[in-house]
Amino acid sequence: MPTILELAGLPALATGFELLGSGGGGATTMLELVLRSSPNWPMTVHDVEELDPSTPCLGAAFVGSTMLLTERLPGLAPFAPLIAAAERWLGHHVPVVCSLEGGGLNGLAPFTLAGHRRIVDADLTGRAVPGLDQMSLLVDGVPGIVVACDTGAGGVALVQTDRALDIERVVRASTIQAGGAGGLVFAGFTVGDLREHAIVGNTARALSIGTAYLEARSGPLDGLAAALGGRLLAEGRITAIDPDAVDQHVTAFGITGSAGEVHRLVARSENLAFMTDGRLEAAAPDLIVVLDAISRDILEVTDLSRARHVAVIQLDGPAWWSRFPHRTRYVTPSAYGLDGLDGAA
């Protein structure tokens, strides 16, 4: 059965996607504001099993700096020229849209296309990730993927290749030319491809955990973690911030626990691993969520600062990534160049 999403459910949905961002993916505020004024409420979200598997589908997302998107707002139809280019290349209309990245602001991206396309509950990550080569369709080697992205000044770049690295490099170069942020569309796949090669049901999960979070946020932290289906890993104060000596994009945050424990959070653009007294407690693809322990705000990596009182919660990552070894190796800490942090018990 399809899910009917009312406008009143938007805050819970956005909160759920912020939790699934695992410290990355960008704040959802911008797209929440856009969607609040949409004329298309209520919106229908279809399960992948409801739709004909041969139906063409596309995925939409923003790439580049999420901070830039808050300073330079996208236009009223940011994906329209990209979708038009992809459809011209394919030679047919694409009536269904999914999310590319199921964590952070991009979880909401397909809802901006409601009224023009049917929304299907599937995405290509189930969490925030930094690399386009980590999109599930590319990880599984689904052929025929077409990618369109902004190049700036109204320009569009289109790539069709079976090599994921080509997509990563061309899109990144185009995004830099576009000013550091822009739109992205994947096409050339079907709803049937999503059934096996994507994370299904993640929108429903976001809505569920977002609702649970809003209902339990004012209660005890361990109760909040339990309401989310997770576990409380730590509560304490950030006492050290140590950039990695080799990789400038990696930072380790030292957290002194309320009972004197020594915690360590390792992050890039997302939270990747968490240790207590030298023991690995959680690691990607599981989700490591950091909250302000006082306000209960969901924090991104860029929000973490010395002396901030935080709580750390672990949520199960999408099972899709752990189903086969070739998938897992794309999302564990070693995929980011961090050795010795895979496989938390």
C-alpha positions in Angstrom: 0.0 0.0 0.0 1.3 3.5 -0.7 2.0 5.9 2.1 0.2 9.2 2.1 2.4 11.8 3.6 0.7 14.9 5.0 2.4 18.3 5.4 2.2 17.8 9.2 4.5 14.8 8.8 7.3 16.9 7.1 9.2 17.8 10.4 9.3 14.1 11.4 10.5 13.0 8.0 13.2 15.7 7.9 14.3 14.8 11.4 14.6 11.2 10.4 16.8 12.0 7.4 19.0 14.2 9.6 19.5 11.2 11.9 20.3 8.9 9.0 22.9 11.5 7.9 25.2 10.1 10.6 26.8 13.5 11.1 26.7 14.5 7.4 24.4 15.1 4.4 23.6 18.7 5.2 20.8 20.3 7.2 17.3 19.8 5.9 16.1 23.3 6.7 16.3 24.6 3.1 14.2 21.9 1.5 11.8 21.9 4.4 11.1 25.6 3.7 10.7 24.8 0.0 8.4 21.9 0.6 6.1 23.7 3.1 4.9 25.9 0.2 4.4 23.1 -2.2 0.9 22.8 -3.7 1.2 19.0 -3.9 0.3 18.0 -0.3 -0.6 15.4 0.6 2.1 13.4 -1.2 2.0 9.8 -2.1 5.1 7.6 -1.5 5.0 4.2 -3.4 6.6 1.0 -2.3 8.8 -0.5 -5.0 6.5 -3.6 -5.2 3.5 -1.5 -6.1 4.9 -0.2 -9.4 5.6 -2.0 -12.7 9.2 -3.1 -12.5 9.8 -2.0 -16.1 8.9 1.6 -15.2 11.8 4.0 -15.9 13.1 5.8 -12.8 15.5 8.6 -12.0 17.2 9.8 -8.8 17.7 13.5 -7.8 20.1 15.1 -5.3 22.3 18.1 -4.6 26.1 17.6 -4.7 29.0 19.7 -3.5 29.0 21.9 -0.4 25.8 21.8 1.5 26.9 25.0 3.3 27.0 26.8 -0.1 23.4 25.7 -0.7 22.3 27.7 2.3 24.1 30.8 1.0 23.2 30.5 -2.7 19.7 29.0 -2.8 18.8 26.8 -5.8 16.2 28.0 -8.3 12.5 27.0 -8.2 13.1 23.9 -10.4 16.8 23.0 -9.9 16.5 19.6 -11.4 14.4 20.5 -14.5 17.3 21.1 -17.0 19.1 18.0 -15.8 16.0 15.8 -16.2 15.3 17.3 -19.6 18.9 16.4 -20.8 18.7 12.9 -19.4 15.3 12.3 -21.0 16.5 13.6 -24.4 19.5 11.2 -24.2 17.3 8.3 -23.2 14.6 9.2 -25.7 11.6 8.7 -23.3 9.9 10.3 -20.3 10.9 9.1 -16.9 7.8 9.0 -14.6 9.2 7.9 -11.3 11.7 9.5 -8.9 13.7 8.1 -6.0 16.3 9.7 -3.7 20.0 9.3 -4.5 21.2 9.8 -0.9 19.0 8.6 2.0 20.5 10.8 4.7 20.6 14.5 5.3 18.9 17.0 3.0 18.9 14.8 -0.1 16.4 12.5 1.5 13.9 15.2 0.8 15.0 16.0 -2.8 12.5 13.7 -4.6 9.6 15.4 -2.9 10.4 18.6 -4.8 9.3 16.7 -7.9 5.9 15.6 -6.5 3.1 16.5 -8.9 5.3 15.8 -11.9 6.6 12.3 -11.0 5.6 9.4 -8.7 7.8 9.1 -5.7 9.1 5.6 -4.9 10.5 4.6 -1.5 14.0 3.7 -2.4 17.4 5.4 -2.4 21.0 4.5 -3.3 22.8 4.9 0.0 20.5 4.6 3.1 22.8 7.1 4.8 25.0 10.1 3.9 28.1 9.2 1.9 30.7 11.5 0.3 31.4 9.6 -3.0 29.3 9.1 -6.1 31.0 5.8 -6.6 29.3 4.7 -3.4 25.8 4.9 -5.1 24.3 1.4 -4.8 23.5 1.1 -8.6 27.2 1.7 -9.3 28.4 -0.6 -6.5 26.4 -3.4 -8.0 27.5 -2.5 -11.6 24.0 -1.9 -13.0 24.7 -1.0 -16.7 23.4 1.9 -18.7 23.4 4.6 -16.0 23.2 8.1 -17.3 24.2 11.1 -15.1 23.4 14.7 -15.6 24.8 17.6 -13.5 25.1 21.4 -13.4 28.2 23.1 -14.8 27.2 26.6 -14.0 25.5 29.4 -16.0 22.7 27.1 -17.0 25.0 24.5 -18.5 24.5 20.7 -18.1 27.1 17.9 -18.3 25.9 14.4 -19.2 27.9 11.2 -18.6 27.2 7.6 -19.6 29.8 5.1 -18.6 30.2 1.8 -16.9 33.1 3.1 -14.8 32.0 4.7 -11.6 35.2 6.6 -11.2 34.5 8.5 -14.4 31.2 9.7 -12.9 32.8 10.7 -9.7 35.5 12.7 -11.5 33.4 14.4 -14.1 30.6 15.4 -11.7 33.1 16.7 -9.2 34.9 18.8 -11.8 31.6 20.1 -13.1 30.4 21.0 -9.6 33.5 23.0 -9.0 32.9 24.9 -12.2 29.3 25.5 -11.2 30.6 27.3 -8.0 30.9 24.4 -5.6 27.3 23.1 -5.4 24.6 22.1 -7.9 22.1 19.5 -8.9 22.6 15.9 -10.0 20.3 13.4 -11.7 20.8 9.6 -12.2 18.7 7.9 -14.9 18.8 4.9 -17.2 17.5 2.4 -14.6 14.1 1.0 -13.7 11.9 0.4 -10.6 12.8 -3.3 -11.0 16.5 -2.4 -10.6 15.8 -0.7 -7.3 14.3 -3.9 -5.9 17.7 -5.6 -5.8 20.2 -2.8 -6.2 18.9 0.0 -3.9 18.0 0.5 -0.3 14.2 0.2 -0.1 11.9 1.4 2.6 14.3 4.1 3.9 11.8 6.9 3.6 9.4 4.9 5.9 12.3 4.4 8.3 13.1 8.1 8.3 9.5 8.9 9.1 9.4 6.3 11.9 12.6 7.3 13.7 11.9 11.0 13.1 8.5 10.7 14.8 10.1 8.7 17.7 12.8 11.3 18.1 10.4 14.2 18.3 8.2 12.3 20.9 11.1 11.2 23.1 13.7 14.0 22.7 12.9 15.7 26.1 13.2 12.4 28.0 16.3 10.5 29.3 19.0 10.0 26.7 19.0 6.2 27.1 15.2 6.2 26.6 15.6 8.4 23.5 18.2 5.9 22.1 15.8 3.0 22.8 12.9 4.8 21.1 15.1 5.1 18.0 15.9 1.4 18.1 19.5 2.2 18.9 21.8 2.3 21.9 23.4 5.1 23.9 27.2 4.9 23.4 28.3 7.9 25.4 27.4 11.1 27.1 30.2 13.6 27.9 32.1 16.7 26.9 34.3 17.2 23.9 37.8 17.8 25.3 40.0 17.3 22.2 39.9 17.9 18.5 42.8 16.3 16.6 43.1 16.6 12.8 44.7 13.5 11.3 48.4 14.0 10.5 48.1 12.2 7.1 44.6 13.0 5.9 43.4 16.6 6.5 39.8 15.5 6.0 39.8 13.2 9.0 39.3 14.4 12.5 39.3 12.6 15.8 37.2 14.0 18.7 38.1 13.1 22.2 35.1 12.9 24.6 35.4 12.6 28.3 32.5 10.5 29.6 30.3 11.4 32.5 31.9 8.5 34.5 35.4 9.2 33.4 35.5 7.0 30.3 37.7 8.1 27.4 35.8 8.1 24.1 37.0 8.8 20.6 34.9 9.7 17.6 36.5 9.5 14.2 34.9 11.4 11.3 35.3 12.7 7.8 32.3 14.4 6.4 30.3 11.7 8.3 30.9 9.9 11.6 32.7 6.7 10.8 33.9 5.0 14.1 33.5 5.3 17.8 35.7 3.9 20.6 35.5 3.7 24.4 38.7 3.2 26.4 40.4 1.9 23.2 37.6 -0.6 22.4 35.8 -0.2 19.1 32.0 0.2 19.8 30.6 1.2 16.4 31.7 1.7 12.9 30.2 2.4 9.4 28.0 1.2 7.8 26.2 1.5 11.2 25.0 5.0 11.9 26.7 7.1 14.6 24.5 10.0 15.6 25.8 12.8 17.8 23.4 15.1 19.7 23.8 18.1 21.8 23.1 16.5 25.2 21.3 19.7 26.5 19.3 21.0 23.5 19.0 17.5 21.8 19.9 19.1 18.5 21.2 16.6 15.9 24.7 17.7 15.2 26.8 17.5 12.0 30.5 16.9 12.1 31.0 20.7 11.4 29.0 21.5 14.6 31.3 19.6 16.9 33.4 22.0 19.1 35.6 21.8 22.2 33.6 21.8 25.5 30.3 20.9 23.9 28.3 18.5 25.9 27.2 15.7 23.6 25.5 12.3 23.5 26.4 9.6 21.0 23.9 7.0 19.7 24.4 4.1 17.5 21.7 3.0 15.0 21.8 -0.1 12.7 23.0 0.7 9.2 21.1 -0.4 6.1 21.3 -4.2 5.8 21.8 -3.8 2.1 25.5 -2.9 2.6 26.3 -5.9 4.7 24.6 -8.5 2.4 27.6 -9.1 0.2 31.3 -8.4 0.8 31.7 -6.4 -2.4 29.2 -3.9 -1.0 30.5 -3.7 2.5 34.0 -2.7 1.4 32.5 0.6 0.0 31.3 1.9 3.3 33.5 0.6 6.2 36.1 3.0 7.6 38.8 1.3 5.6 37.0 2.5 2.4 37.9 6.0 3.7 41.5 5.1 4.3 41.1 4.5 8.0 42.8 1.2 9.0 41.9 -0.9 12.1 38.4 0.5 12.6 36.3 -2.0 10.6 34.0 -4.6 12.2 32.7 -3.4 15.5 31.3 -6.2 17.6 
